Coordinates of C-alpha atoms in Angstrom, one line a residue:
Chain A
X1 CA -131.8 -128.1 85.6
X2 CA -135.3 -128.7 86.9
X3 CA -138.1 -127.8 84.6
X4 CA -136.1 -128.2 81.4
X5 CA -137.8 -130.7 79.2
X6 CA -135.5 -132.5 76.9
X7 CA -138.3 -133.5 74.7
X8 CA -141.7 -131.7 74.7
X9 CA -145.0 -133.3 74.0
X10 CA -145.1 -132.1 70.4
X11 CA -141.7 -133.8 69.9
X12 CA -139.5 -130.7 69.9
X13 CA -136.2 -130.5 71.7
X14 CA -134.7 -127.6 73.7
X15 CA -133.4 -125.9 70.6
X16 CA -136.5 -126.6 68.5
X17 CA -135.1 -129.6 66.6
X18 CA -137.0 -132.8 66.2
X19 CA -135.6 -136.0 67.6
X20 CA -133.6 -137.3 64.7
X21 CA -132.5 -133.9 63.4
X22 CA -128.8 -132.9 63.3
X23 CA -127.5 -129.5 64.1
X24 CA -126.3 -127.2 61.3
X25 CA -122.9 -128.3 60.1
X26 CA -120.6 -125.7 58.5
X27 CA -117.0 -126.5 57.6
X28 CA -114.0 -124.9 55.9
X29 CA -110.8 -126.7 54.7
X30 CA -107.3 -125.3 54.2
X31 CA -107.7 -122.6 56.9
X32 CA -103.9 -122.6 57.7
X33 CA -101.2 -122.2 55.1
X34 CA -98.4 -123.6 57.2
X35 CA -99.9 -127.0 58.0
X36 CA -100.2 -129.9 55.5
X37 CA -103.9 -130.1 56.1
X38 CA -106.3 -128.2 58.2
X39 CA -110.1 -127.8 58.7
X40 CA -112.5 -125.9 60.8
X41 CA -115.9 -127.4 61.6
X42 CA -118.9 -126.0 63.3
X43 CA -121.6 -128.4 64.5
X44 CA -124.3 -126.2 65.9
X45 CA -122.5 -124.2 68.5
X46 CA -119.6 -126.6 68.9
X47 CA -116.5 -125.3 67.1
X48 CA -113.5 -127.5 66.4
X49 CA -110.3 -126.9 64.6
X50 CA -108.1 -129.7 63.3
X51 CA -104.6 -129.5 61.9
X52 CA -102.6 -132.3 60.3
X53 CA -98.9 -132.5 59.8
X54 CA -97.4 -135.3 57.8
X55 CA -96.5 -137.9 56.8
X56 CA -93.0 -136.9 58.0
X57 CA -90.0 -138.5 59.6
X58 CA -90.5 -139.7 63.2
X59 CA -89.5 -136.9 65.5
X60 CA -88.2 -137.6 68.9
X61 CA -87.2 -141.1 69.8
X62 CA -86.5 -143.5 67.0
X63 CA -87.9 -146.4 68.9
X64 CA -91.5 -145.1 68.4
X65 CA -91.4 -145.6 64.6
X66 CA -92.9 -148.8 63.2
X67 CA -91.1 -150.6 60.4
X68 CA -94.1 -151.3 58.3
X69 CA -96.6 -148.6 59.2
X70 CA -96.9 -144.9 60.0
X71 CA -97.5 -143.9 63.6
X72 CA -100.4 -141.6 64.2
X73 CA -100.0 -139.1 66.9
X74 CA -103.0 -137.3 68.2
X75 CA -103.4 -134.5 70.6
X76 CA -106.8 -133.3 71.8
X77 CA -107.2 -130.1 73.8
X78 CA -109.9 -127.6 74.7
X79 CA -109.3 -123.9 74.7
X80 CA -109.6 -122.4 78.1
X81 CA -112.5 -120.2 76.9
X82 CA -114.4 -123.1 75.4
X83 CA -116.6 -123.9 78.4
X84 CA -118.9 -121.8 80.6
X85 CA -116.3 -121.9 83.4
X86 CA -112.7 -121.2 82.4
X87 CA -110.8 -124.4 82.0
X88 CA -107.8 -124.5 84.2
X89 CA -106.0 -127.3 82.6
X90 CA -106.6 -127.5 78.9
X91 CA -104.5 -130.6 78.2
X92 CA -102.7 -133.2 80.2
X93 CA -105.6 -134.1 82.4
X94 CA -107.1 -137.6 82.2
X95 CA -110.1 -136.8 80.0
X96 CA -108.0 -135.1 77.3
X97 CA -105.5 -138.0 77.4
X98 CA -108.3 -140.5 77.0
X99 CA -109.8 -138.6 74.1
X100 CA -106.4 -138.3 72.4
X101 CA -106.0 -142.0 72.7
X102 CA -109.4 -142.7 71.2
X103 CA -108.8 -140.4 68.3
X104 CA -105.5 -142.0 67.6
X105 CA -107.1 -145.5 67.6
X106 CA -110.0 -144.4 65.4
X107 CA -107.7 -142.9 62.8
X108 CA -105.2 -145.7 62.9
X109 CA -108.0 -148.0 61.7
X110 CA -109.1 -145.6 58.9
X111 CA -105.9 -144.3 57.5
X112 CA -103.9 -146.5 55.1
X113 CA -100.8 -146.4 57.3
X114 CA -99.1 -149.2 55.4
X115 CA -98.2 -146.8 52.7
X116 CA -95.9 -144.8 54.9
X117 CA -93.6 -147.0 56.9
X118 CA -91.3 -145.4 59.5
X119 CA -93.1 -142.1 59.4
X120 CA -95.4 -140.1 61.6
X121 CA -98.7 -138.3 61.0
X122 CA -99.6 -135.7 63.6
X123 CA -103.2 -134.7 64.2
X124 CA -103.9 -131.8 66.5
X125 CA -107.5 -130.9 67.4
X126 CA -108.7 -128.0 69.5
X127 CA -112.2 -127.3 70.7
X128 CA -112.9 -123.6 70.5
X129 CA -116.4 -123.7 71.8
X130 CA -117.9 -126.8 73.6
X131 CA -121.6 -127.2 73.3
X132 CA -122.0 -131.0 73.3
X133 CA -120.6 -133.5 70.9
X134 CA -117.0 -132.6 71.4
X135 CA -115.6 -135.9 70.3
X136 CA -117.8 -136.0 67.2
X137 CA -116.8 -132.6 66.1
X138 CA -113.2 -133.5 66.6
X139 CA -113.4 -136.6 64.5
X140 CA -115.3 -134.9 61.7
X141 CA -112.8 -131.9 61.7
X142 CA -109.9 -134.3 61.7
X143 CA -111.3 -136.3 58.8
X144 CA -111.6 -133.1 56.7
X145 CA -108.1 -132.1 57.7
X146 CA -106.7 -135.5 56.6
X147 CA -108.5 -135.2 53.3
X148 CA -107.0 -131.7 52.9
X149 CA -103.5 -133.1 53.6
X150 CA -104.0 -135.7 50.9
X151 CA -103.5 -138.7 53.2
X152 CA -105.3 -141.7 51.8
X153 CA -108.1 -143.2 54.0
X154 CA -110.4 -146.1 53.7
X155 CA -113.5 -144.0 54.0
X156 CA -114.7 -140.8 55.6
X157 CA -114.8 -141.2 59.4
X158 CA -118.0 -139.6 60.6
X159 CA -119.0 -139.3 64.2
X160 CA -122.2 -138.3 66.0
X161 CA -123.6 -138.4 69.4
X162 CA -127.0 -139.8 70.3
X163 CA -129.1 -139.9 73.4
X164 CA -132.2 -141.6 74.8
X165 CA -135.1 -139.8 76.4
X166 CA -138.5 -141.3 77.1
X167 CA -138.3 -144.1 74.6
X168 CA -137.1 -141.8 71.8
X169 CA -133.6 -141.7 70.5
X170 CA -132.2 -138.1 70.0
X171 CA -129.4 -137.5 67.5
X172 CA -126.6 -135.0 67.9
X173 CA -126.8 -133.9 71.5
X174 CA -126.1 -130.4 72.7
X175 CA -124.5 -129.6 76.1
X176 CA -127.7 -129.3 78.1
X177 CA -128.9 -132.7 76.8
X178 CA -125.6 -134.3 77.5
X179 CA -125.2 -133.1 81.0
X180 CA -128.9 -133.6 81.9
X181 CA -128.0 -137.0 83.3
X182 CA -129.5 -139.1 80.5
X183 CA -127.7 -141.5 78.2
X184 CA -125.0 -140.2 75.8
X185 CA -123.6 -142.4 73.1
X186 CA -120.7 -141.3 70.8
X187 CA -120.1 -143.3 67.7
X188 CA -117.6 -143.0 64.9
X189 CA -118.5 -144.8 61.7
X190 CA -117.1 -145.6 58.3
X191 CA -120.3 -145.0 56.3
X192 CA -119.8 -147.2 53.2
X193 CA -119.0 -150.4 55.0
X194 CA -121.0 -149.6 58.1
X195 CA -118.1 -150.5 60.4
X196 CA -118.0 -148.8 63.8
X197 CA -114.6 -147.5 64.5
X198 CA -115.4 -146.3 68.0
X199 CA -118.2 -146.7 70.4
X200 CA -118.5 -145.0 73.7
X201 CA -121.5 -144.7 76.0
X202 CA -122.1 -143.3 79.5
X203 CA -124.9 -143.4 81.9
X204 CA -127.5 -146.1 82.4
X205 CA -129.6 -147.5 79.5
X206 CA -131.7 -150.6 79.5
X207 CA -130.3 -153.3 77.2
X208 CA -133.4 -153.3 75.0
X209 CA -133.0 -149.7 74.0
X210 CA -129.4 -150.2 72.8
X211 CA -130.5 -151.2 69.3
X212 CA -132.6 -148.1 68.7
X213 CA -130.0 -145.8 70.1
X214 CA -127.3 -147.3 67.9
X215 CA -129.5 -147.1 64.8
X216 CA -130.2 -143.4 65.4
X217 CA -126.5 -142.7 65.8
X218 CA -125.6 -144.7 62.6
X219 CA -128.3 -142.9 60.6
X220 CA -127.0 -139.6 61.8
X221 CA -123.5 -140.5 60.9
X222 CA -124.5 -141.5 57.4
X223 CA -126.3 -138.1 57.0
X224 CA -123.2 -136.3 58.2
X225 CA -121.0 -138.2 55.7
X226 CA -123.0 -136.7 52.9
X227 CA -122.5 -133.2 54.3
X228 CA -118.7 -133.8 54.7
X229 CA -118.5 -135.1 51.2
X230 CA -120.3 -132.0 49.9
X231 CA -117.8 -129.8 51.7
X232 CA -114.8 -131.6 50.2
X233 CA -116.2 -131.4 46.7
X234 CA -117.0 -127.7 47.0
X235 CA -113.5 -127.0 48.4
X236 CA -112.0 -128.8 45.4
X237 CA -114.1 -126.8 43.0
X238 CA -113.0 -123.5 44.6
X239 CA -109.3 -124.6 44.6
X240 CA -109.4 -125.8 41.0
X241 CA -111.0 -122.6 39.9
X242 CA -108.3 -120.5 41.6
X243 CA -105.4 -122.6 40.2
X244 CA -106.7 -123.0 36.7
X245 CA -106.3 -120.2 34.1
Chain B
X1 CA -88.2 -152.3 81.8
X2 CA -89.6 -153.2 78.5
X3 CA -91.8 -156.2 78.2
X4 CA -90.3 -159.1 76.4
X5 CA -92.0 -159.2 73.0
X6 CA -94.1 -162.2 72.0
X7 CA -92.3 -164.4 69.5
X8 CA -93.9 -164.9 66.1
X9 CA -94.6 -168.6 66.6
X10 CA -96.3 -168.0 69.9
X11 CA -98.5 -165.4 68.3
X12 CA -99.3 -167.7 65.4
X13 CA -100.0 -170.5 67.8
X14 CA -102.4 -168.5 69.9
X15 CA -104.2 -167.2 66.8
X16 CA -104.5 -170.6 65.3
X17 CA -105.9 -172.0 68.5
X18 CA -108.4 -169.2 68.7
X19 CA -109.5 -170.0 65.1
X20 CA -110.2 -173.6 66.2
X21 CA -112.1 -172.3 69.2
X22 CA -109.5 -173.5 71.7
X23 CA -108.0 -171.5 74.6
X24 CA -104.7 -172.0 76.4
X25 CA -106.2 -172.9 79.7
X26 CA -109.0 -175.1 78.2
X27 CA -111.8 -172.6 78.8
X28 CA -114.7 -172.1 76.5
X29 CA -115.1 -168.8 74.5
X30 CA -117.5 -167.3 77.0
X31 CA -116.0 -168.7 80.2
X32 CA -114.6 -166.6 83.0
X33 CA -111.7 -167.8 85.1
X34 CA -112.2 -168.6 88.8
X35 CA -113.2 -165.5 90.7
X36 CA -112.3 -165.3 94.4
X37 CA -113.3 -162.4 96.6
X38 CA -111.9 -161.9 100.1
X39 CA -112.3 -159.1 102.5
X40 CA -109.8 -157.7 104.9
X41 CA -110.1 -157.0 108.6
X42 CA -111.0 -153.3 108.0
X43 CA -114.3 -152.4 106.4
X44 CA -113.8 -151.4 102.7
X45 CA -110.8 -153.5 102.0
X46 CA -111.1 -156.2 99.3
X47 CA -108.8 -158.5 97.2
X48 CA -110.2 -160.0 94.0
X49 CA -108.5 -162.9 92.3
X50 CA -109.5 -163.5 88.7
X51 CA -107.5 -166.6 87.8
X52 CA -104.0 -165.3 88.5
X53 CA -104.8 -161.6 88.1
X54 CA -104.9 -160.1 91.6
X55 CA -106.3 -156.7 92.5
X56 CA -106.6 -154.9 95.8
X57 CA -109.1 -152.2 96.6
X58 CA -109.3 -149.9 99.6
X59 CA -112.1 -147.4 100.3
X60 CA -111.5 -144.5 102.7
X61 CA -113.4 -141.4 103.6
X62 CA -112.9 -138.0 105.0
X63 CA -114.8 -134.8 105.6
X64 CA -114.1 -132.1 103.1
X65 CA -115.8 -128.9 101.8
X66 CA -117.9 -129.8 98.7
X67 CA -117.4 -128.6 95.1
X68 CA -118.9 -125.2 94.3
X69 CA -121.1 -126.5 91.6
X70 CA -122.6 -129.2 93.7
X71 CA -122.9 -128.1 97.3
X72 CA -125.2 -130.8 98.5
X73 CA -123.4 -133.8 97.1
X74 CA -120.5 -135.8 98.4
X75 CA -117.4 -136.5 96.3
X76 CA -116.3 -139.9 95.0
X77 CA -112.7 -140.2 93.8
X78 CA -111.3 -143.1 92.0
X79 CA -107.6 -143.9 91.6
X80 CA -106.1 -147.0 90.0
X81 CA -102.4 -147.8 90.2
X82 CA -100.4 -150.3 88.3
X83 CA -98.0 -151.5 90.9
X84 CA -94.5 -152.6 89.5
X85 CA -95.0 -155.9 91.3
X86 CA -97.7 -156.8 88.9
X87 CA -95.7 -157.0 85.8
X88 CA -92.1 -156.1 84.7
X89 CA -93.6 -153.7 82.1
X90 CA -95.1 -151.4 84.8
X91 CA -92.7 -148.8 85.9
X92 CA -93.4 -146.6 89.0
X93 CA -94.6 -143.1 88.3
X94 CA -95.0 -143.5 84.6
X95 CA -98.2 -142.3 83.0
X96 CA -98.8 -145.1 80.5
X97 CA -101.7 -145.4 78.1
X98 CA -103.0 -148.4 79.9
X99 CA -103.2 -146.5 83.1
X100 CA -105.2 -143.6 81.6
X101 CA -107.6 -146.0 79.9
X102 CA -108.2 -148.1 83.0
X103 CA -108.7 -145.1 85.2
X104 CA -111.1 -143.4 82.9
X105 CA -113.1 -146.6 82.3
X106 CA -113.3 -147.2 86.1
X107 CA -114.5 -143.6 86.6
X108 CA -117.1 -143.9 83.8
X109 CA -118.3 -147.3 85.0
X110 CA -118.8 -146.3 88.6
X111 CA -119.3 -142.5 88.7
X112 CA -121.4 -141.8 85.6
X113 CA -123.7 -144.6 86.3
X114 CA -124.5 -143.0 89.7
X115 CA -124.4 -146.2 91.6
X116 CA -123.6 -144.5 94.9
X117 CA -126.1 -142.0 96.4
X118 CA -123.9 -138.9 96.7
X119 CA -126.7 -136.9 98.3
X120 CA -126.6 -139.1 101.4
X121 CA -122.9 -138.2 101.8
X122 CA -123.8 -134.6 102.6
X123 CA -123.3 -133.6 106.2
X124 CA -123.6 -129.8 106.3
X125 CA -124.8 -128.5 102.9
X126 CA -122.2 -126.2 101.3
X127 CA -119.6 -126.8 104.1
X128 CA -118.9 -130.4 104.9
X129 CA -119.4 -133.5 102.8
X130 CA -117.9 -137.0 102.8
X131 CA -115.2 -137.6 100.2
X132 CA -115.0 -141.3 99.4
X133 CA -111.7 -142.3 98.0
X134 CA -111.4 -145.6 96.1
X135 CA -107.9 -146.8 95.6
X136 CA -107.3 -149.8 93.4
X137 CA -103.9 -151.4 93.2
X138 CA -103.0 -154.1 90.7
X139 CA -100.9 -156.8 92.4
X140 CA -100.5 -159.3 89.6
X141 CA -101.2 -158.9 85.9
X142 CA -102.5 -161.9 84.1
X143 CA -104.9 -160.3 81.8
X144 CA -108.3 -158.5 82.1
X145 CA -107.4 -155.9 84.7
X146 CA -110.5 -153.9 83.9
X147 CA -113.0 -156.6 85.1
X148 CA -111.0 -157.4 88.2
X149 CA -110.7 -153.8 89.1
X150 CA -114.4 -153.1 88.7
X151 CA -115.4 -156.2 90.7
X152 CA -112.9 -155.1 93.5
X153 CA -114.1 -151.5 93.5
X154 CA -117.8 -152.4 93.8
X155 CA -117.2 -155.1 96.4
X156 CA -115.1 -152.8 98.5
X157 CA -117.7 -150.0 98.2
X158 CA -120.5 -152.4 99.3
X159 CA -118.3 -153.6 102.2
X160 CA -117.3 -150.2 103.4
X161 CA -118.8 -148.5 106.5
X162 CA -118.4 -144.8 107.1
X163 CA -118.4 -143.3 110.6
X164 CA -121.6 -142.0 112.1
X165 CA -122.0 -138.2 112.5
X166 CA -124.2 -136.1 114.7
X167 CA -125.0 -132.5 113.7
X168 CA -125.9 -129.8 116.2
X169 CA -126.4 -126.5 114.4
X170 CA -123.0 -126.0 112.8
X171 CA -121.1 -128.4 115.0
X172 CA -120.3 -131.8 113.6
X173 CA -119.2 -134.7 115.8
X174 CA -117.8 -137.7 114.1
X175 CA -118.1 -140.9 116.2
X176 CA -115.4 -143.5 116.3
X177 CA -116.4 -147.1 115.5
X178 CA -116.3 -147.9 119.2
X179 CA -118.8 -145.2 120.1
X180 CA -121.3 -145.9 117.4
X181 CA -121.6 -148.5 114.7
X182 CA -120.4 -147.2 111.3
X183 CA -123.0 -146.9 108.5
X184 CA -122.8 -148.6 105.1
X185 CA -122.9 -146.5 102.0
X186 CA -126.2 -146.5 100.0
X187 CA -125.5 -148.2 96.7
X188 CA -128.2 -148.3 94.2
X189 CA -126.8 -151.0 91.9
X190 CA -123.6 -152.8 91.1
X191 CA -122.1 -152.0 87.7
X192 CA -119.6 -154.7 86.6
X193 CA -117.3 -154.5 83.5
X194 CA -117.1 -157.4 81.1
X195 CA -114.3 -157.3 78.6
X196 CA -114.5 -158.9 75.1
X197 CA -111.2 -159.2 73.2
X198 CA -111.5 -159.4 69.4
X199 CA -109.0 -161.3 67.2
X200 CA -108.4 -161.7 63.5
X201 CA -110.1 -158.5 62.3
X202 CA -113.1 -158.9 64.5
X203 CA -114.1 -162.4 63.4
X204 CA -113.4 -164.1 66.7
X205 CA -114.1 -162.9 70.2
X206 CA -113.1 -164.1 73.7
X207 CA -114.5 -163.2 77.1
X208 CA -112.0 -162.6 79.9
X209 CA -108.7 -162.7 77.9
X210 CA -105.6 -163.8 79.8
X211 CA -102.4 -162.0 79.5
X212 CA -101.1 -164.0 76.5
X213 CA -104.4 -163.6 74.6
X214 CA -104.4 -159.9 75.4
X215 CA -101.1 -159.5 73.6
X216 CA -102.3 -160.8 70.3
X217 CA -105.7 -159.1 70.4
X218 CA -106.8 -156.6 67.8
X219 CA -109.0 -154.6 70.1
X220 CA -111.2 -154.6 73.2
X221 CA -114.8 -153.9 73.9
X222 CA -115.7 -153.3 77.5
X223 CA -119.4 -153.3 78.5
X224 CA -120.4 -152.4 82.1
X225 CA -123.8 -153.6 83.1
X226 CA -125.7 -154.2 86.3
X227 CA -127.9 -157.2 87.1
X228 CA -131.1 -155.2 86.1
X229 CA -129.9 -155.5 82.5
X230 CA -129.0 -151.8 82.4
X231 CA -125.9 -150.9 80.4
X232 CA -123.8 -148.5 82.4
X233 CA -121.1 -147.9 79.9
X234 CA -119.7 -149.2 76.6
X235 CA -116.2 -148.5 75.4
X236 CA -114.6 -149.9 72.3
X237 CA -110.8 -149.4 72.0
X238 CA -108.0 -150.6 69.8
X239 CA -109.3 -149.4 66.5
X240 CA -111.3 -152.5 65.6
X241 CA -114.2 -152.3 63.2
X242 CA -117.3 -153.5 64.8
X243 CA -120.8 -154.2 63.4
X244 CA -123.9 -153.3 65.2
X245 CA -125.0 -156.9 65.6
X246 CA -121.7 -157.8 67.2
X247 CA -122.2 -155.1 69.9
X248 CA -125.8 -156.3 70.5
X249 CA -124.6 -159.9 70.9
X250 CA -121.9 -158.9 73.3
X251 CA -124.3 -157.0 75.4
X252 CA -126.5 -160.1 75.7
X253 CA -123.5 -162.2 76.8
X254 CA -122.5 -159.6 79.2
X255 CA -125.9 -159.5 80.9
X256 CA -125.6 -163.3 81.7
X257 CA -122.1 -163.0 83.0
X258 CA -122.9 -159.9 85.1
X259 CA -125.8 -161.6 86.9
X260 CA -123.5 -164.6 87.8
X261 CA -120.8 -162.3 89.1
X262 CA -123.2 -160.2 91.1
X263 CA -124.5 -163.3 92.8
X264 CA -120.9 -164.2 93.7
X265 CA -120.2 -160.8 95.2
X266 CA -123.4 -160.9 97.2
X267 CA -122.5 -164.3 98.5
X268 CA -119.0 -163.2 99.5
X269 CA -120.5 -160.2 101.3
X270 CA -123.0 -162.4 103.2
X271 CA -120.3 -164.8 104.2
X272 CA -118.2 -162.0 105.6
X273 CA -121.0 -160.5 107.5
X274 CA -121.9 -163.9 109.0
X275 CA -118.3 -164.6 110.1
X276 CA -118.0 -161.2 111.7
X277 CA -121.2 -161.6 113.5
X278 CA -120.3 -165.0 114.8
X279 CA -117.0 -163.7 116.0
X280 CA -115.0 -166.0 113.7
X281 CA -111.6 -165.1 112.2
X282 CA -111.7 -163.0 109.1
X283 CA -109.3 -161.0 107.0
X284 CA -106.7 -161.7 104.4
X285 CA -104.6 -163.9 106.6
X286 CA -107.5 -166.3 106.8
X287 CA -108.0 -166.4 103.1
X288 CA -104.5 -167.6 102.3
X289 CA -104.5 -171.4 102.2
X290 CA -102.4 -173.0 104.9
X291 CA -102.3 -176.6 103.8
X292 CA -99.9 -176.1 101.0
X293 CA -96.5 -177.7 100.4
X294 CA -94.1 -174.8 100.2
X295 CA -90.9 -176.7 100.5
X296 CA -90.1 -180.3 99.6
X297 CA -87.4 -182.1 101.4
X298 CA -86.4 -185.6 100.6
X299 CA -83.9 -187.7 102.6
X300 CA -81.3 -189.7 100.8
X301 CA -82.9 -193.1 100.1
X302 CA -80.6 -196.1 99.9
X303 CA -80.8 -198.2 96.6
X304 CA -79.9 -201.9 96.4
X305 CA -77.1 -202.2 93.9
X306 CA -75.8 -205.8 94.7
X307 CA -77.3 -207.8 91.8
X308 CA -77.7 -205.0 89.2
X309 CA -75.5 -206.8 86.7
X310 CA -77.5 -210.0 86.6
X311 CA -80.8 -208.1 86.4
X312 CA -79.5 -206.1 83.5
X313 CA -78.3 -209.1 81.6
X314 CA -81.7 -210.8 82.2
X315 CA -83.5 -207.9 80.7
X316 CA -81.3 -207.8 77.7
X317 CA -81.6 -211.5 76.8
X318 CA -85.3 -211.6 77.5
X319 CA -86.2 -208.9 75.0
X320 CA -87.0 -210.1 71.6
X321 CA -84.6 -209.3 68.8
X322 CA -86.1 -207.9 65.7
X323 CA -86.6 -210.2 62.7
X324 CA -85.5 -207.6 60.2
X325 CA -82.5 -205.3 60.3
X326 CA -81.4 -202.7 57.9
X327 CA -77.8 -201.8 57.2
X328 CA -77.0 -198.5 55.9
X329 CA -73.6 -198.0 54.2
X330 CA -72.3 -194.7 53.2
X331 CA -69.2 -194.1 51.1
X332 CA -68.3 -190.7 49.7
X333 CA -71.6 -189.6 48.6
X334 CA -73.1 -192.8 47.6
X335 CA -75.7 -194.4 49.9
X336 CA -76.5 -198.0 49.9
X337 CA -79.1 -199.8 51.9
X338 CA -79.1 -203.5 52.4
X339 CA -81.6 -205.4 54.4
X340 CA -81.4 -208.9 55.8
X341 CA -83.5 -211.1 58.0
X342 CA -82.4 -212.9 61.0
X343 CA -84.3 -215.7 62.7
X344 CA -85.2 -214.9 66.3
X345 CA -82.8 -216.5 68.8

């Protein structure tokens, strides 16, 4: 990857964005008729599909159900055609298991699980095209799917990735920026309270830059929450127009 | 076997103690337990004891063909195993959540931070590279496995020596340790994980939780740093809600702890080097304390019983009788209390 400047002198990134700019977000809700809730989200070139089933009775072993809360079951997988080289093991490998666990924990904190004791909510997320920010796209798509399913949540859960190059914080990294060896931070936020539901960072970063990096990610998440809100409202309008006389 | 669940009163006791800033073993909020690092007789073998948590790490190497996408770099492979001897909750060959989390965190902390120079592990570009395999086994689980595992892994990697090789054209000769001295790995920096456990909806945090404290925690924040104040990885888990200031504060605490622990590791490595040079005894057998009472045998001791009666009477008469006495009478539901005074005899 020699010769690829992540940030040019004029302040432009590889795809022509400025440092704090997000990629274009397009989303659709209720894409599947069978599932209780579904959503398709595109963040730049990253495409994620999320499907929610529930709340329903705990399937499988009874011992997994909790007497006072709902259990959230997440599965994260990548399509074999999602990356440049064909993925040989789409799910079951360590990275996918870890992502599934993190998604589960993120949504356990955001969904009001106390309203559905002894039941289970399933969230399935699939990455159709991976171009950086996989985790963020999953979380955003899953939020929309949960809203579509009508499951009550404390707030939107918005996630965004951020990086640090030459003393500037970049928001919403693409694949080339993520794998370039620089810092990559993934952050899931509940925008209204400013609570961080999940924080994950790889690669070396000096302690003093952490503040700036987190600020950039938080601002990006807040911007993203407005976009998601707009998508939900537009979907509601469309649906109400169709169902009304 | 399922872990015995923690009783409610134990849980409440722990949480109440944490609220009052007290810990079970008397530590302060930011104190680590005693860390002991010992090295084995082979290079690359290390046991770390963090309080009662014990973790063993072994580093091995072999020559393999490199990955297609990176023909000039060596491979580093991490594997962490929860041995059933560590805790009754660990079953053999079961992929539990904890195992996945620990493995991924170890990989992220050591591989993504690029602490090992993988380019120096290349022998013949595109054909033969060294594959370094780091195996971590948990021997006893008393909380905070992540920190112990990361300390063990980085100490073992710093201690390890790989065999020397000579390349002539396409022929590679690997020298045994007797023929040529083995070479240490080139390690740029030492990333060490510091775990923060959060309690009571994130209002209280503890560093280095022990096993009981871990059971009542809400969530965990693991920050991996090196002594140059560079953060190598941050991971929050458990679904806790954090605020940005909490994370920044934790990173400052972590930098202090990491520099202490790095000093400890360096001192242990120096000691081991010195002992090996001087020809003294080294290895795990030496590190186990010998002067310890493992059995206690007491002979039957004879007791004088001849004048027990007189001594007992003496004691009874010499004690003062109380001046007041209460008599409690009970008759079919009615209670009566009478009190009277006696003069001392």
